mmCIF file of C-alpha atoms in Angstrom:
data_model
loop_
_atom_site.group_PDB
_atom_site.id
_atom_site.type_symbol
_atom_site.label_atom_id
_atom_site.label_comp_id
_atom_site.label_asym_id
_atom_site.label_seq_id
_atom_site.Cartn_x
_atom_site.Cartn_y
_atom_site.Cartn_z
ATOM 1 C CA MET A 222 12.407 -24.870 -7.143
ATOM 2 C CA GLY A 223 12.108 -21.913 -4.618
ATOM 3 C CA TRP A 224 13.667 -19.484 -7.108
ATOM 4 C CA VAL A 225 11.389 -20.636 -9.965
ATOM 5 C CA MET A 226 8.311 -20.225 -7.766
ATOM 6 C CA ALA A 227 9.322 -16.715 -6.612
ATOM 7 C CA ILE A 228 10.461 -15.218 -10.014
ATOM 8 C CA MET A 229 8.299 -16.994 -12.574
ATOM 9 C CA PRO A 230 4.937 -15.565 -11.178
ATOM 10 C CA LEU A 231 6.328 -12.000 -11.296
ATOM 11 C CA VAL A 232 7.473 -12.342 -14.950
ATOM 12 C CA LEU A 233 4.226 -13.869 -16.042
ATOM 13 C CA LEU A 234 2.232 -11.189 -14.158
ATOM 14 C CA MET A 235 4.087 -8.320 -15.902
ATOM 15 C CA MET A 236 3.318 -10.080 -19.179
ATOM 16 C CA GLY A 237 -0.379 -9.837 -18.313
ATOM 17 C CA ILE A 238 -1.104 -13.502 -17.862
ATOM 18 C CA PRO A 239 -4.295 -14.241 -15.797
ATOM 19 C CA ILE A 240 -3.664 -15.091 -12.120
ATOM 20 C CA PHE A 241 -4.855 -18.644 -12.267
ATOM 21 C CA LEU A 242 -2.824 -19.450 -15.356
ATOM 22 C CA LEU A 243 0.512 -17.975 -14.051
ATOM 23 C CA LEU A 244 0.092 -19.895 -10.774
ATOM 24 C CA LEU A 245 -0.683 -23.173 -12.545
ATOM 25 C CA SER A 246 2.158 -22.593 -15.060
ATOM 26 C CA THR A 247 4.639 -22.074 -12.261
ATOM 27 C CA CYS A 248 3.500 -25.111 -10.236
ATOM 28 C CA ILE A 249 3.732 -27.382 -13.318
ATOM 29 C CA THR A 250 7.095 -26.173 -14.287
ATOM 30 C CA ALA A 251 8.446 -26.580 -10.812
ATOM 31 C CA ILE A 252 7.026 -30.034 -10.459
ATOM 32 C CA VAL A 253 8.180 -31.352 -13.791
ATOM 33 C CA LEU A 254 11.635 -29.832 -13.998
ATOM 34 C CA PHE A 255 12.802 -29.318 -10.441
ATOM 35 C CA SER A 256 11.133 -32.126 -8.356
ATOM 36 C CA LYS A 257 10.725 -36.016 -8.307
ATOM 37 C CA LEU A 258 7.111 -35.669 -7.367
ATOM 38 C CA PRO A 259 4.634 -37.818 -9.424
ATOM 39 C CA HIS A 260 2.667 -35.736 -11.783
ATOM 40 C CA THR A 261 -0.587 -37.054 -10.255
ATOM 41 C CA VAL A 262 0.021 -34.945 -7.218
ATOM 42 C CA VAL A 263 -1.233 -31.940 -9.259
ATOM 43 C CA HIS A 264 -4.783 -33.426 -9.408
ATOM 44 C CA GLN A 265 -4.728 -34.622 -5.825
ATOM 45 C CA ILE A 266 -3.808 -31.224 -4.363
ATOM 46 C CA LEU A 267 -6.234 -29.378 -6.632
ATOM 47 C CA PHE A 268 -9.127 -31.448 -5.510
ATOM 48 C CA ASP A 269 -7.965 -31.454 -1.864
ATOM 49 C CA SER A 270 -7.783 -27.616 -1.897
ATOM 50 C CA LEU A 271 -11.543 -27.597 -2.639
ATOM 51 C CA ASN A 272 -12.346 -30.408 -0.341
ATOM 52 C CA LYS A 273 -13.126 -27.836 2.601
ATOM 53 C CA PHE A 274 -16.590 -27.701 4.176
ATOM 54 C CA PRO A 275 -16.499 -23.836 4.711
ATOM 55 C CA LEU A 276 -16.115 -23.313 1.003
ATOM 56 C CA ILE A 277 -19.698 -24.319 0.613
ATOM 57 C CA ALA A 278 -20.697 -20.923 2.036
ATOM 58 C CA VAL A 279 -19.167 -19.073 -0.843
ATOM 59 C CA PRO A 280 -21.795 -19.711 -3.650
ATOM 60 C CA PHE A 281 -24.649 -19.305 -1.098
ATOM 61 C CA PHE A 282 -23.375 -15.742 -0.102
ATOM 62 C CA ILE A 283 -22.822 -14.866 -3.738
ATOM 63 C CA PHE A 284 -26.295 -15.942 -4.666
ATOM 64 C CA THR A 285 -27.830 -14.196 -1.656
ATOM 65 C CA GLY A 286 -26.203 -10.898 -2.486
ATOM 66 C CA ASP A 287 -27.050 -11.221 -6.250
ATOM 67 C CA LEU A 288 -30.795 -12.105 -5.535
ATOM 68 C CA MET A 289 -31.086 -9.270 -2.914
ATOM 69 C CA SER A 290 -29.578 -6.678 -5.303
ATOM 70 C CA ARG A 291 -31.943 -7.667 -8.170
ATOM 71 C CA GLY A 292 -35.180 -8.533 -6.117
ATOM 72 C CA GLY A 293 -35.953 -4.967 -4.720
ATOM 73 C CA LEU A 294 -34.553 -5.839 -1.377
ATOM 74 C CA SER A 295 -31.482 -3.538 -1.849
ATOM 75 C CA VAL A 296 -33.809 -0.626 -2.660
ATOM 76 C CA ARG A 297 -35.700 -1.127 0.604
ATOM 77 C CA LEU A 298 -32.498 -1.356 2.642
ATOM 78 C CA MET A 299 -31.340 2.015 0.868
ATOM 79 C CA ARG A 300 -34.510 3.720 1.954
ATOM 80 C CA TRP A 301 -34.145 2.563 5.428
ATOM 81 C CA VAL A 302 -30.609 3.720 5.732
ATOM 82 C CA SER A 303 -31.602 7.037 4.090
ATOM 83 C CA SER A 304 -34.298 7.670 6.695
ATOM 84 C CA MET A 305 -31.833 7.755 9.486
ATOM 85 C CA PHE A 306 -29.014 9.934 7.691
ATOM 86 C CA GLY A 307 -31.431 12.419 5.765
ATOM 87 C CA SER A 308 -31.028 15.275 8.299
ATOM 88 C CA PHE A 309 -27.258 15.398 8.162
ATOM 89 C CA ARG A 310 -25.235 17.571 5.864
ATOM 90 C CA ALA A 311 -23.606 14.705 4.095
ATOM 91 C CA ASN A 312 -26.726 12.555 4.005
ATOM 92 C CA LEU A 313 -26.125 11.121 0.676
ATOM 93 C CA PRO A 314 -22.608 9.863 0.922
ATOM 94 C CA LEU A 315 -23.225 8.757 4.574
ATOM 95 C CA THR A 316 -26.363 6.910 3.268
ATOM 96 C CA SER A 317 -24.223 5.288 0.626
ATOM 97 C CA LEU A 318 -21.621 4.202 3.361
ATOM 98 C CA GLY A 319 -24.300 2.944 5.595
ATOM 99 C CA PHE A 320 -26.003 1.019 2.773
ATOM 100 C CA ALA A 321 -22.586 -0.634 1.851
ATOM 101 C CA ALA A 322 -22.307 -1.686 5.505
ATOM 102 C CA VAL A 323 -25.682 -3.104 5.717
ATOM 103 C CA PHE A 324 -25.539 -4.766 2.346
ATOM 104 C CA GLY A 325 -22.138 -6.243 3.161
ATOM 105 C CA ALA A 326 -23.559 -7.852 6.269
ATOM 106 C CA ILE A 327 -25.894 -9.885 3.944
ATOM 107 C CA SER A 328 -23.934 -10.543 0.796
ATOM 108 C CA GLY A 329 -20.379 -11.081 2.018
ATOM 109 C CA ALA A 330 -19.037 -10.270 -1.582
ATOM 110 C CA THR A 331 -17.518 -6.908 -2.303
ATOM 111 C CA THR A 332 -18.103 -7.099 -6.011
ATOM 112 C CA ALA A 333 -21.877 -7.603 -5.531
ATOM 113 C CA SER A 334 -21.819 -4.563 -3.220
ATOM 114 C CA VAL A 335 -20.153 -2.324 -5.909
ATOM 115 C CA ALA A 336 -22.794 -3.396 -8.449
ATOM 116 C CA ALA A 337 -25.771 -2.894 -5.902
ATOM 117 C CA VAL A 338 -24.671 0.024 -4.002
ATOM 118 C CA GLY A 339 -23.224 1.890 -7.105
ATOM 119 C CA ALA A 340 -26.341 1.320 -9.196
ATOM 120 C CA ILE A 341 -28.550 3.035 -6.601
ATOM 121 C CA THR A 342 -26.303 5.736 -4.919
ATOM 122 C CA TYR A 343 -23.914 6.837 -7.861
ATOM 123 C CA PRO A 344 -26.464 8.733 -9.851
ATOM 124 C CA ARG A 345 -27.949 10.379 -6.732
ATOM 125 C CA LEU A 346 -24.465 11.580 -5.572
ATOM 126 C CA ARG A 347 -23.750 13.051 -8.968
ATOM 127 C CA GLU A 348 -27.148 14.746 -9.086
ATOM 128 C CA ALA A 349 -26.455 16.310 -5.589
ATOM 129 C CA GLY A 350 -23.376 17.994 -6.869
ATOM 130 C CA TYR A 351 -20.633 15.568 -5.762
ATOM 131 C CA SER A 352 -17.813 15.411 -8.256
ATOM 132 C CA GLU A 353 -17.295 12.186 -10.356
ATOM 133 C CA ARG A 354 -13.792 11.764 -8.737
ATOM 134 C CA PHE A 355 -15.328 11.692 -5.184
ATOM 135 C CA ALA A 356 -18.405 9.841 -5.838
ATOM 136 C CA SER A 357 -16.561 7.057 -7.840
ATOM 137 C CA ALA A 358 -13.902 6.695 -5.176
ATOM 138 C CA LEU A 359 -16.401 6.643 -2.311
ATOM 139 C CA ILE A 360 -18.355 3.682 -3.809
ATOM 140 C CA VAL A 361 -15.226 1.681 -4.696
ATOM 141 C CA SER A 362 -13.645 2.023 -1.265
ATOM 142 C CA GLU A 363 -16.666 1.884 0.918
ATOM 143 C CA CYS A 364 -17.805 -1.469 -0.582
ATOM 144 C CA ALA A 365 -14.350 -3.058 0.451
ATOM 145 C CA LEU A 366 -15.897 -2.865 4.062
ATOM 146 C CA ASP A 367 -17.589 -6.192 3.157
ATOM 147 C CA ASN A 368 -14.219 -7.893 3.624
ATOM 148 C CA LEU A 369 -14.366 -6.975 7.331
ATOM 149 C CA ILE A 370 -18.130 -6.783 8.315
ATOM 150 C CA PRO A 371 -19.454 -10.430 8.632
ATOM 151 C CA PRO A 372 -20.311 -12.541 6.816
ATOM 152 C CA SER A 373 -17.077 -12.168 4.881
ATOM 153 C CA ILE A 374 -15.853 -14.508 2.179
ATOM 154 C CA ALA A 375 -12.311 -13.296 2.940
ATOM 155 C CA PHE A 376 -12.592 -14.505 6.543
ATOM 156 C CA ILE A 377 -13.935 -17.794 5.217
ATOM 157 C CA LEU A 378 -10.799 -18.196 3.151
ATOM 158 C CA TYR A 379 -8.380 -17.193 5.841
ATOM 159 C CA GLY A 380 -10.144 -19.746 8.124
ATOM 160 C CA ILE A 381 -9.740 -22.521 5.563
ATOM 161 C CA ALA A 382 -6.082 -21.607 4.824
ATOM 162 C CA THR A 383 -4.976 -21.457 8.527
ATOM 163 C CA GLU A 384 -7.588 -23.744 10.095
ATOM 164 C CA THR A 385 -9.017 -20.960 12.247
ATOM 165 C CA SER A 386 -12.506 -20.707 13.485
ATOM 166 C CA VAL A 387 -14.661 -18.713 11.061
ATOM 167 C CA ALA A 388 -17.075 -17.819 13.684
ATOM 168 C CA HIS A 389 -14.384 -16.248 15.788
ATOM 169 C CA LEU A 390 -13.065 -14.348 12.740
ATOM 170 C CA PHE A 391 -16.560 -12.992 11.976
ATOM 171 C CA ALA A 392 -16.975 -11.653 15.465
ATOM 172 C CA ALA A 393 -13.350 -10.199 15.387
ATOM 173 C CA GLY A 394 -14.053 -8.270 12.212
ATOM 174 C CA ILE A 395 -16.978 -6.334 13.497
ATOM 175 C CA VAL A 396 -15.247 -3.608 15.359
ATOM 176 C CA PRO A 397 -12.316 -3.103 12.854
ATOM 177 C CA GLY A 398 -15.016 -2.787 10.087
ATOM 178 C CA LEU A 399 -16.951 -0.264 12.026
ATOM 179 C CA LEU A 400 -13.762 1.750 12.854
ATOM 180 C CA LEU A 401 -12.873 1.881 9.135
ATOM 181 C CA GLY A 402 -16.388 2.967 8.260
ATOM 182 C CA GLY A 403 -16.397 5.584 11.001
ATOM 183 C CA ILE A 404 -13.113 7.035 9.734
ATOM 184 C CA PHE A 405 -14.526 7.239 6.300
ATOM 185 C CA ALA A 406 -17.667 8.858 7.607
ATOM 186 C CA VAL A 407 -15.489 11.697 9.263
ATOM 187 C CA TYR A 408 -13.890 12.284 5.904
ATOM 188 C CA ILE A 409 -17.144 12.313 4.028
ATOM 189 C CA TYR A 410 -18.512 14.983 6.302
ATOM 190 C CA VAL A 411 -15.327 17.083 6.065
ATOM 191 C CA HIS A 412 -15.339 16.810 2.362
ATOM 192 C CA SER A 413 -19.065 17.929 2.109
ATOM 193 C CA PHE A 414 -18.361 20.937 4.378
ATOM 194 C CA LYS A 415 -15.301 22.005 2.294
ATOM 195 C CA GLU A 416 -17.179 21.678 -0.968
ATOM 196 C CA ASN A 417 -20.210 23.361 0.620
ATOM 197 C CA ILE A 418 -22.611 20.659 -0.473
ATOM 198 C CA ASP A 419 -25.621 20.669 1.859
ATOM 199 C CA VAL A 420 -28.458 18.698 0.343
ATOM 200 C CA ARG A 421 -30.483 17.514 3.205
ATOM 201 C CA GLN A 422 -34.018 16.812 4.343
ATOM 202 C CA LYS A 423 -35.828 17.024 7.684
ATOM 203 C CA PHE A 424 -35.868 13.935 9.760
ATOM 204 C CA SER A 425 -39.304 12.390 9.880
ATOM 205 C CA TRP A 426 -40.272 9.646 12.391
ATOM 206 C CA LYS A 427 -43.137 8.760 9.940
ATOM 207 C CA GLU A 428 -40.691 8.164 7.125
ATOM 208 C CA PHE A 429 -38.308 6.171 9.410
ATOM 209 C CA LEU A 430 -41.232 3.996 10.676
ATOM 210 C CA GLU A 431 -42.454 3.400 7.166
ATOM 211 C CA ALA A 432 -38.926 2.640 5.905
ATOM 212 C CA SER A 433 -38.369 0.265 8.766
ATOM 213 C CA LYS A 434 -41.702 -1.547 8.077
ATOM 214 C CA ASP A 435 -40.851 -1.726 4.333
ATOM 215 C CA GLY A 436 -37.309 -2.985 5.045
ATOM 216 C CA PHE A 437 -38.263 -5.460 7.803
ATOM 217 C CA TRP A 438 -37.761 -8.637 5.649
ATOM 218 C CA PRO A 439 -34.472 -7.500 4.122
ATOM 219 C CA LEU A 440 -33.080 -6.550 7.533
ATOM 220 C CA GLY A 441 -34.343 -9.908 8.913
ATOM 221 C CA ALA A 442 -31.659 -11.578 6.866
ATOM 222 C CA ILE A 443 -29.060 -9.942 9.052
ATOM 223 C CA ALA A 444 -30.796 -11.079 12.173
ATOM 224 C CA VAL A 445 -31.064 -14.616 10.824
ATOM 225 C CA ILE A 446 -27.304 -14.834 9.839
ATOM 226 C CA PHE A 447 -25.970 -13.332 13.064
ATOM 227 C CA GLY A 448 -28.657 -14.669 15.431
ATOM 228 C CA GLY A 449 -28.121 -18.176 14.093
ATOM 229 C CA ILE A 450 -24.338 -18.077 14.298
ATOM 230 C CA TYR A 451 -23.818 -16.675 17.718
ATOM 231 C CA SER A 452 -26.750 -18.358 19.280
ATOM 232 C CA GLY A 453 -25.142 -21.722 18.257
ATOM 233 C CA VAL A 454 -28.171 -22.805 16.138
ATOM 234 C CA PHE A 455 -25.991 -23.250 12.961
ATOM 235 C CA SER A 456 -22.497 -22.641 11.789
ATOM 236 C CA PRO A 457 -21.281 -19.883 9.448
ATOM 237 C CA THR A 458 -21.431 -22.297 6.528
ATOM 238 C CA GLU A 459 -24.896 -23.436 7.383
ATOM 239 C CA ALA A 460 -25.913 -19.702 7.887
ATOM 240 C CA ALA A 461 -24.984 -19.096 4.202
ATOM 241 C CA GLY A 462 -27.528 -21.664 3.158
ATOM 242 C CA VAL A 463 -30.134 -20.433 5.488
ATOM 243 C CA SER A 464 -29.668 -16.873 4.010
ATOM 244 C CA CYS A 465 -30.008 -18.181 0.564
ATOM 245 C CA VAL A 466 -33.422 -19.764 1.361
ATOM 246 C CA TYR A 467 -34.487 -16.585 3.235
ATOM 247 C CA ALA A 468 -33.660 -14.385 0.264
ATOM 248 C CA ILE A 469 -35.516 -16.721 -2.182
ATOM 249 C CA PHE A 470 -38.570 -16.674 0.193
ATOM 250 C CA VAL A 471 -38.640 -12.944 0.618
ATOM 251 C CA ALA A 472 -37.917 -12.066 -3.093
ATOM 252 C CA MET A 473 -40.444 -14.620 -4.421
ATOM 253 C CA VAL A 474 -43.199 -14.945 -1.812
ATOM 254 C CA ILE A 475 -43.233 -11.822 0.208
ATOM 255 C CA TYR A 476 -42.419 -9.083 -2.298
ATOM 256 C CA ARG A 477 -43.076 -11.286 -5.517
ATOM 257 C CA GLU A 478 -40.512 -9.273 -7.507
ATOM 258 C CA VAL A 479 -38.555 -12.303 -8.738
ATOM 259 C CA ASN A 480 -39.924 -14.884 -11.055
ATOM 260 C CA PHE A 481 -38.463 -18.359 -11.809
ATOM 261 C CA VAL A 482 -36.646 -17.209 -14.793
ATOM 262 C CA GLN A 483 -34.895 -14.462 -12.842
ATOM 263 C CA LEU A 484 -34.088 -16.927 -10.140
ATOM 264 C CA PHE A 485 -32.516 -19.177 -12.683
ATOM 265 C CA GLN A 486 -30.483 -16.273 -14.090
ATOM 266 C CA CYS A 487 -29.169 -15.482 -10.565
ATOM 267 C CA ALA A 488 -28.360 -19.138 -10.113
ATOM 268 C CA ALA A 489 -26.487 -19.138 -13.496
ATOM 269 C CA ARG A 490 -24.481 -16.028 -12.548
ATOM 270 C CA THR A 491 -23.605 -17.446 -9.275
ATOM 271 C CA MET A 492 -22.485 -20.668 -10.970
ATOM 272 C CA PHE A 493 -20.159 -18.850 -13.228
ATOM 273 C CA LEU A 494 -18.650 -16.680 -10.357
ATOM 274 C CA THR A 495 -18.309 -19.700 -8.110
ATOM 275 C CA GLY A 496 -16.531 -21.691 -10.907
ATOM 276 C CA THR A 497 -14.104 -18.779 -11.489
ATOM 277 C CA PHE A 498 -13.521 -18.428 -7.739
ATOM 278 C CA PHE A 499 -13.028 -22.022 -7.066
ATOM 279 C CA LEU A 500 -10.552 -22.327 -9.923
ATOM 280 C CA ILE A 501 -8.410 -19.754 -8.247
ATOM 281 C CA VAL A 502 -8.731 -21.427 -4.887
ATOM 282 C CA SER A 503 -7.770 -24.772 -6.083
ATOM 283 C CA ILE A 504 -4.693 -23.516 -7.993
ATOM 284 C CA ALA A 505 -3.719 -21.158 -5.016
ATOM 285 C CA GLY A 506 -3.797 -24.231 -2.820
ATOM 286 C CA LEU A 507 -1.380 -26.146 -5.077
ATOM 287 C CA PHE A 508 0.980 -23.147 -5.155
ATOM 288 C CA GLY A 509 0.939 -22.713 -1.413
ATOM 289 C CA TRP A 510 1.502 -26.479 -0.914
ATOM 290 C CA LEU A 511 4.621 -26.354 -3.081
ATOM 291 C CA LEU A 512 5.944 -23.364 -1.269
ATOM 292 C CA THR A 513 5.732 -25.230 1.896
ATOM 293 C CA ILE A 514 7.374 -28.430 0.717
ATOM 294 C CA SER A 515 10.179 -26.511 -1.212
ATOM 295 C CA GLY A 516 11.257 -24.905 1.937
ATOM 296 C CA VAL A 517 10.291 -21.316 1.092
ATOM 297 C CA ALA A 518 7.896 -21.083 4.014
ATOM 298 C CA GLY A 519 10.440 -22.105 6.523
ATOM 299 C CA SER A 520 13.192 -19.963 4.877
ATOM 300 C CA LEU A 521 10.948 -16.849 5.099
ATOM 301 C CA SER A 522 10.225 -17.515 8.819
ATOM 302 C CA ASN A 523 13.962 -18.025 9.584
ATOM 303 C CA ALA A 524 14.934 -14.914 7.663
ATOM 304 C CA ILE A 525 12.683 -12.884 9.771
ATOM 305 C CA ALA A 526 13.612 -14.468 13.049
ATOM 306 C CA THR A 527 17.263 -13.988 12.317
ATOM 307 C CA MET A 528 16.713 -10.312 11.806
ATOM 308 C CA GLN A 529 15.914 -9.991 15.590
ATOM 309 C CA ALA A 530 13.410 -7.187 14.924
ATOM 310 C CA PRO A 531 11.026 -6.251 17.740
ATOM 311 C CA PRO A 532 7.442 -7.554 17.320
ATOM 312 C CA TRP A 533 6.074 -4.210 16.094
ATOM 313 C CA GLY A 534 8.798 -4.140 13.433
ATOM 314 C CA VAL A 535 7.932 -7.585 12.224
ATOM 315 C CA LEU A 536 4.213 -6.633 11.955
ATOM 316 C CA LEU A 537 5.178 -3.465 10.164
ATOM 317 C CA MET A 538 7.212 -5.451 7.534
ATOM 318 C CA ILE A 539 4.150 -7.950 7.189
ATOM 319 C CA ASN A 540 1.812 -5.010 6.706
ATOM 320 C CA ILE A 541 3.992 -3.458 4.010
ATOM 321 C CA THR A 542 4.394 -6.686 2.217
ATOM 322 C CA LEU A 543 0.650 -7.492 2.250
ATOM 323 C CA LEU A 544 -0.031 -4.031 1.121
ATOM 324 C CA VAL A 545 2.150 -4.283 -1.846
ATOM 325 C CA VAL A 546 0.810 -7.842 -2.646
ATOM 326 C CA GLY A 547 -2.738 -6.581 -2.363
ATOM 327 C CA CYS A 548 -2.099 -4.069 -5.150
ATOM 328 C CA PHE A 549 -1.463 -6.797 -7.619
ATOM 329 C CA LEU A 550 -3.221 -10.040 -6.486
ATOM 330 C CA ASP A 551 -6.930 -10.511 -5.766
ATOM 331 C CA THR A 552 -7.917 -10.986 -2.104
ATOM 332 C CA GLY A 553 -8.669 -14.649 -2.398
ATOM 333 C CA THR A 554 -5.535 -15.649 -4.074
ATOM 334 C CA ALA A 555 -3.365 -13.645 -1.705
ATOM 335 C CA LEU A 556 -5.164 -14.966 1.409
ATOM 336 C CA LEU A 557 -4.702 -18.693 0.360
ATOM 337 C CA VAL A 558 -1.170 -18.350 -0.628
ATOM 338 C CA LEU A 559 0.298 -16.031 2.048
ATOM 339 C CA SER A 560 -1.796 -16.792 5.192
ATOM 340 C CA PRO A 561 -0.173 -20.203 5.805
ATOM 341 C CA LEU A 562 3.209 -18.765 5.299
ATOM 342 C CA LEU A 563 2.880 -15.583 7.486
ATOM 343 C CA LEU A 564 0.868 -17.098 10.419
ATOM 344 C CA PRO A 565 3.819 -19.075 11.759
ATOM 345 C CA ILE A 566 5.767 -15.898 11.921
ATOM 346 C CA ALA A 567 2.968 -14.037 13.668
ATOM 347 C CA LYS A 568 2.602 -16.834 16.291
ATOM 348 C CA GLN A 569 6.409 -16.696 16.822
ATOM 349 C CA ILE A 570 6.095 -13.018 17.978
ATOM 350 C CA GLY A 571 3.001 -13.816 20.144
ATOM 351 C CA VAL A 572 0.234 -12.541 17.890
ATOM 352 C CA ASP A 573 -3.074 -14.173 18.285
ATOM 353 C CA PRO A 574 -4.196 -16.122 15.063
ATOM 354 C CA ILE A 575 -7.666 -14.460 15.086
ATOM 355 C CA HIS A 576 -6.048 -10.942 15.474
ATOM 356 C CA PHE A 577 -3.628 -11.677 12.689
ATOM 357 C CA GLY A 578 -6.540 -12.867 10.466
ATOM 358 C CA VAL A 579 -8.123 -9.393 10.872
ATOM 359 C CA ILE A 580 -4.747 -7.780 10.001
ATOM 360 C CA VAL A 581 -4.305 -9.917 6.875
ATOM 361 C CA VAL A 582 -7.871 -9.346 5.646
ATOM 362 C CA MET A 583 -7.681 -5.595 6.366
ATOM 363 C CA ASN A 584 -4.503 -5.316 4.414
ATOM 364 C CA LEU A 585 -5.983 -7.169 1.340
ATOM 365 C CA THR A 586 -9.134 -5.121 1.761
ATOM 366 C CA ILE A 587 -7.175 -2.043 1.089
ATOM 367 C CA GLY A 588 -5.670 -3.673 -1.987
ATOM 368 C CA GLY A 589 -9.183 -4.247 -3.174
ATOM 369 C CA PHE A 590 -9.486 -0.478 -3.909
ATOM 370 C CA HIS A 591 -5.842 0.497 -4.205
ATOM 371 C CA PRO A 592 -4.803 1.461 -7.740
ATOM 372 C CA PRO A 593 -3.807 -0.012 -10.148
ATOM 373 C CA PHE A 594 -5.346 -3.598 -9.918
ATOM 374 C CA GLY A 595 -7.977 -3.302 -7.193
ATOM 375 C CA LEU A 596 -10.817 -5.634 -8.006
ATOM 376 C CA ASN A 597 -13.432 -3.132 -6.991
ATOM 377 C CA ILE A 598 -11.864 -0.660 -9.377
ATOM 378 C CA PHE A 599 -12.277 -2.962 -12.259
ATOM 379 C CA VAL A 600 -15.917 -3.750 -11.412
ATOM 380 C CA PHE A 601 -16.907 -0.090 -10.986
ATOM 381 C CA GLN A 602 -15.135 0.961 -14.136
ATOM 382 C CA ALA A 603 -17.003 -1.784 -16.068
ATOM 383 C CA LEU A 604 -20.296 -0.501 -14.803
ATOM 384 C CA PHE A 605 -19.796 3.242 -14.983
ATOM 385 C CA LYS A 606 -16.861 3.757 -17.420
ATOM 386 C CA THR A 607 -15.098 6.235 -14.892
ATOM 387 C CA PRO A 608 -11.506 6.752 -16.515
ATOM 388 C CA SER A 609 -8.644 5.906 -14.315
ATOM 389 C CA HIS A 610 -7.129 9.474 -14.328
ATOM 390 C CA VAL A 611 -10.319 10.603 -12.605
ATOM 391 C CA LEU A 612 -10.867 7.616 -10.216
ATOM 392 C CA PHE A 613 -7.224 7.128 -8.994
ATOM 393 C CA PRO A 614 -6.696 10.613 -7.311
ATOM 394 C CA GLY A 615 -10.002 10.353 -5.581
ATOM 395 C CA LEU A 616 -8.948 7.020 -3.972
ATOM 396 C CA ILE A 617 -5.715 8.323 -2.434
ATOM 397 C CA PRO A 618 -7.580 9.869 0.722
ATOM 398 C CA PHE A 619 -9.467 6.759 1.252
ATOM 399 C CA VAL A 620 -6.383 4.553 0.998
ATOM 400 C CA ALA A 621 -4.451 6.790 3.448
ATOM 401 C CA LEU A 622 -7.348 6.711 5.975
ATOM 402 C CA ALA A 623 -7.624 2.907 5.632
ATOM 403 C CA ILE A 624 -3.998 2.609 6.393
ATOM 404 C CA LEU A 625 -4.481 4.734 9.512
ATOM 405 C CA ALA A 626 -7.266 2.318 10.643
ATOM 406 C CA LEU A 627 -5.041 -0.653 9.687
ATOM 407 C CA MET A 628 -2.199 0.622 12.051
ATOM 408 C CA LEU A 629 -4.706 1.050 14.948
ATOM 409 C CA VAL A 630 -6.032 -2.355 14.409
ATOM 410 C CA THR A 631 -2.591 -3.939 14.182
ATOM 411 C CA TYR A 632 -1.181 -2.314 17.340
ATOM 412 C CA ILE A 633 -4.342 -2.308 19.528
ATOM 413 C CA PRO A 634 -5.295 -6.125 19.532
ATOM 414 C CA ALA A 635 -8.260 -5.413 21.802
ATOM 415 C CA LEU A 636 -10.128 -3.832 18.854
ATOM 416 C CA SER A 637 -10.290 -7.222 17.324
ATOM 417 C CA LEU A 638 -10.392 -9.508 20.336
ATOM 418 C CA PHE A 639 -12.368 -7.875 23.146
ATOM 419 C CA ILE A 640 -15.692 -8.727 21.742
ATOM 420 C CA LEU A 641 -15.089 -12.511 21.420
ATOM 421 C CA PRO A 642 -15.774 -13.411 25.061
ATOM 422 C CA TYR A 643 -19.122 -11.692 24.907
ATOM 423 C CA MET A 644 -20.383 -13.177 21.649
ATOM 424 C CA LEU A 645 -19.089 -16.724 21.746
#
């Protein structure tokens, strides 16, 4: 069974079979041909994989991000960020980066950020003189910050897969997310200087105050989410529901830019995306369960243990494995399948589960914008038709810088853990 579950997915992946179908086909083949398990176990595990309370947060955060991107709230957030960075040389790409971080703190979904951030900032970057290669790569990579800056669907999935506190994971992801964003900001400034692009405007307190006033309600969503979670008023899952109600109130009552037809359209899009997402979650849960009972998980742990590698060497091997996997599998599937397998190994070498969660999510975050199969790449190309031979070279510097940030987070646990005692 173990060999079938290791080889068959690779063969089907190279044939271009969708992820959920190749995993389901592998599971059914293994159960029918190589085990004595009753066939009804498939339905039971599929259902049990979705019977997780934190999963309720996923459709709420997707809906919130979609509604805010279409209800005029994202434009106000963009203006607020722009009012702060307008006097810098690289003000437009820095504004785009800051907008991605702020929007990610509300939506929790990278694909929603690619659509919202790209629609507003990509045309402005091109008009300012930035190349198609740089502007495209910037938006694709910066929107991956959403996986680290809470609320993050990736952290929710890791928490479900490993039974780890989602609130702790949210707190642990803040500094690594800011670190990655800071490294990107340095590169953006250097690139603008080298290309001699200097489109800036004089900082105005009047504009900043007006933008802050105009963006008060959208920014309030961040305060509601984080304030509620870390004050203990509600859990991360409940925070998702509260943010959803808040977004509806602001878009329909305060700004009156969304009507009931548009609200229904947002709900329909959310329903479609949630159905697709949960299908992958349930099948990945079945695949992970079979890996465990077939002994693959134990064999993997024993193989690494017998190598007698130092802890830093084990972490390096895990990082390399996850980076490779992240290039081919979407973040959700990889988290649900690999996290339960790798966490026992991490515990064995003394790595904190919360810190390891940040490492895993950061690895797969890089996979989200790493050629050739990063999900953010597909979303951006669907929206802006940027050819791969233009986009891929532009992504190389961002991938290299993200790996640098990953190494710092991996080998300096305090970057992830020092904030926990102060916030929880």
